[in-house]
Amino acid sequence: MDSSSEIPMVAVPAGRVTLSDRRTQASWEVELSPYRLAAHPVTQDLYAKVTGERPSSARGGRLPVEGVSWLDAVRFCNALSRQEGLAPAYRIGAAAQDTGWDGSADGYRLPSEAEWEYACRAGTATARYGELDEIAWHRGNSGERPHEVGEREPNAWGLYDTLGNVWEWCWDVYDAEVYGGYRVLRGGGWFDERWSCRASVRRRSHPTFRIDDTGFRLARSAAC
């Protein structure tokens, strides 16, 4: 693990992951190059330090930031990159569909959903990388509120809260033919039943939508 800007980042090795969609019964394989992923979701303190804003409903510096849209998340990635002298990963237009990803940039970005699931699984092939109550905050044990990041057990690669606590925005469009520009959410949240807190579960939302169980986690390309 390495650390920059108070953000512990985990080195994720190259590999392959099979994604699936329950609604369409489709599955597809994705080959991944090495990359780095933050050990936990972005906290409220870090979000405030970069943006000057505290949008979350629940308040606490070590709580995951929530109430942020996909567009808020990509703007945060660019702002943090600029603060650290890195090349922003995104060219942000007036609308989400006008936003592009520069794969050569060394700045912070959202993970693709393939990167997210591969890292969440950490070499496992089961629905979860451990016993749910030990690794995740969900409706059955959260008291129906978010909790500070890093309080549950991490997976084998040192990643915390990939399941439960808050859903996490990914870069990808969910299904453009059916849902237009809706973006992918992964991981389940503090108000979700056990079924939703699984490595393969996909959710979707409009890129401007904000709700109190949705946050995000940072990624960077391995060469950066």
XYZ file of C-alpha atoms in Angstrom:
224
model
C 0.000 0.000 0.000
C 1.181 3.532 -0.692
C -0.150 6.861 0.497
C -0.511 10.275 -1.123
C -2.534 13.298 -0.062
C -3.722 11.431 3.056
C -5.274 8.799 0.769
C -4.057 5.227 1.270
C -3.929 3.598 -2.163
C -3.761 -0.147 -2.783
C -1.841 -1.552 -5.760
C -4.160 -3.896 -7.677
C -2.498 -6.428 -10.000
C -3.454 -7.077 -13.606
C -6.102 -9.725 -14.135
C -9.429 -10.695 -15.605
C -12.960 -10.409 -14.252
C -16.313 -11.664 -15.504
C -19.157 -9.180 -15.088
C -22.830 -10.115 -15.235
C -26.191 -8.391 -15.335
C -29.128 -10.034 -13.582
C -31.761 -8.191 -15.607
C -30.471 -9.179 -19.042
C -28.734 -12.428 -18.003
C -25.695 -11.214 -19.964
C -22.097 -11.778 -18.896
C -18.827 -10.488 -20.300
C -15.119 -10.741 -19.513
C -12.807 -7.762 -19.046
C -9.003 -7.804 -19.068
C -7.460 -5.292 -16.649
C -4.048 -3.686 -16.460
C -2.595 -2.905 -13.028
C -4.068 0.135 -11.266
C -4.394 1.646 -7.816
C -7.552 1.966 -5.775
C -8.174 3.873 -2.557
C -8.375 1.638 0.496
C -11.696 3.214 1.494
C -14.311 5.635 0.119
C -13.646 9.379 0.112
C -14.325 10.814 3.560
C -16.223 13.961 4.425
C -13.041 15.609 5.718
C -11.161 15.000 2.468
C -14.098 16.166 0.369
C -14.355 19.366 2.416
C -10.596 19.952 2.254
C -10.669 19.812 -1.537
C -14.005 21.485 -2.289
C -14.884 23.489 0.821
C -18.246 21.706 0.893
C -19.925 19.218 3.247
C -22.948 17.876 1.343
C -23.622 14.822 3.513
C -26.765 14.323 5.591
C -24.938 12.557 8.428
C -21.962 14.539 9.723
C -18.549 13.231 10.709
C -15.093 13.726 9.289
C -14.318 10.019 8.946
C -17.755 9.153 7.598
C -17.886 8.509 3.852
C -19.023 11.537 1.920
C -22.531 10.982 0.537
C -25.170 13.081 -1.140
C -22.777 13.506 -4.079
C -23.669 12.968 -7.726
C -21.534 11.268 -10.365
C -20.709 14.711 -11.763
C -19.719 15.905 -8.279
C -17.394 12.903 -8.030
C -15.610 13.489 -11.338
C -15.240 17.187 -10.531
C -13.707 16.240 -7.188
C -11.242 13.918 -8.943
C -10.088 16.753 -11.175
C -9.888 19.249 -8.301
C -7.766 16.918 -6.185
C -5.527 16.161 -9.148
C -4.916 19.862 -9.746
C -4.150 20.449 -6.067
C -1.470 17.752 -6.257
C -0.022 18.954 -9.554
C -1.368 15.993 -11.516
C -3.028 15.962 -14.928
C -6.823 15.804 -14.529
C -8.291 12.577 -15.859
C -11.541 14.147 -17.089
C -12.581 16.643 -19.715
C -15.830 17.841 -18.184
C -18.535 19.228 -20.440
C -21.861 20.885 -19.714
C -23.529 17.494 -19.234
C -22.383 14.021 -18.191
C -22.476 12.729 -21.763
C -19.991 15.456 -22.709
C -17.453 14.266 -20.126
C -14.484 12.301 -21.447
C -11.770 10.253 -19.739
C -8.139 10.828 -20.713
C -6.528 7.445 -20.123
C -3.019 8.910 -20.290
C -3.582 11.364 -17.416
C -1.878 10.681 -14.098
C -4.630 12.205 -11.948
C -7.347 10.698 -9.801
C -10.432 9.157 -11.341
C -13.364 6.859 -10.657
C -12.766 3.141 -11.156
C -14.426 1.375 -14.039
C -16.994 -1.110 -12.819
C -14.712 -3.953 -13.934
C -11.901 -2.496 -11.827
C -14.307 -2.081 -8.931
C -15.595 -5.674 -8.993
C -12.167 -7.210 -9.560
C -10.764 -5.308 -6.579
C -13.787 -6.068 -4.414
C -13.436 -9.799 -5.045
C -9.682 -9.771 -4.329
C -9.223 -13.187 -5.873
C -12.423 -14.728 -4.500
C -15.225 -16.204 -6.618
C -18.041 -16.067 -4.057
C -20.700 -13.402 -3.562
C -18.686 -11.826 -0.733
C -15.076 -11.934 0.388
C -16.059 -12.773 3.973
C -18.951 -13.007 6.429
C -21.193 -10.032 5.698
C -21.559 -8.774 9.274
C -17.782 -8.733 9.639
C -17.001 -6.885 6.404
C -19.953 -4.559 5.724
C -22.454 -2.125 7.194
C -25.944 -3.015 5.902
C -29.506 -2.602 7.090
C -29.201 -5.503 9.514
C -26.290 -4.064 11.507
C -25.850 -0.378 10.616
C -28.550 1.127 12.810
C -29.748 2.626 9.507
C -26.906 5.134 9.299
C -23.460 5.330 7.685
C -20.359 4.505 9.709
C -16.755 5.677 9.708
C -14.650 4.156 6.966
C -12.367 1.245 7.790
C -14.297 -0.134 10.781
C -15.161 -3.484 9.206
C -12.695 -6.167 8.089
C -10.861 -5.501 4.787
C -10.611 -7.942 1.916
C -7.410 -9.842 1.133
C -5.969 -6.875 -0.772
C -6.531 -4.388 2.046
C -9.665 -2.677 0.718
C -12.329 -1.585 3.208
C -16.063 -0.977 2.753
C -16.303 -2.174 -0.829
C -19.515 -3.822 0.333
C -21.984 -1.854 2.420
C -21.754 1.597 4.050
C -22.257 3.600 0.813
C -22.841 2.693 -2.806
C -19.931 3.788 -4.995
C -20.088 5.588 -8.325
C -18.157 3.987 -11.201
C -17.175 5.561 -14.494
C -19.345 3.379 -16.733
C -22.678 3.998 -18.418
C -25.092 1.308 -17.199
C -27.028 0.496 -20.397
C -27.196 3.344 -22.892
C -29.892 1.760 -25.085
C -32.325 1.364 -22.193
C -31.294 3.938 -19.575
C -29.475 6.605 -21.572
C -26.643 8.208 -19.617
C -27.347 6.545 -16.268
C -24.098 5.552 -14.520
C -23.172 2.418 -12.605
C -23.243 2.146 -8.818
C -21.634 -0.759 -6.952
C -21.325 -2.261 -3.493
C -24.559 -1.785 -1.562
C -25.128 0.676 1.278
C -26.019 1.060 4.928
C -29.772 0.904 4.226
C -29.670 -2.137 1.921
C -30.752 -5.668 2.685
C -28.124 -8.405 2.685
C -28.927 -9.411 -0.903
C -27.697 -6.098 -2.312
C -24.306 -6.280 -0.607
C -22.634 -8.645 -3.064
C -19.686 -8.232 -5.407
C -21.766 -8.717 -8.557
C -24.752 -6.462 -7.811
C -25.173 -3.506 -10.160
C -27.336 -0.432 -9.588
C -27.835 2.590 -11.812
C -28.650 6.246 -11.343
C -28.736 9.514 -13.251
C -25.335 11.247 -13.088
C -26.849 14.322 -11.392
C -28.685 12.305 -8.703
C -27.705 12.793 -5.044
C -28.808 10.569 -2.149
C -27.608 9.803 1.363
C -26.337 6.274 0.685
C -24.100 7.046 -2.308
C -20.436 8.074 -2.329
C -17.325 7.136 -4.296
C -13.754 5.855 -4.134
C -10.668 7.052 -5.985
C -8.552 5.214 -8.534
C -5.355 5.959 -10.460
C -3.644 4.181 -13.293
C -0.693 2.051 -12.190
C 1.892 3.893 -14.249
C 1.000 7.144 -12.465
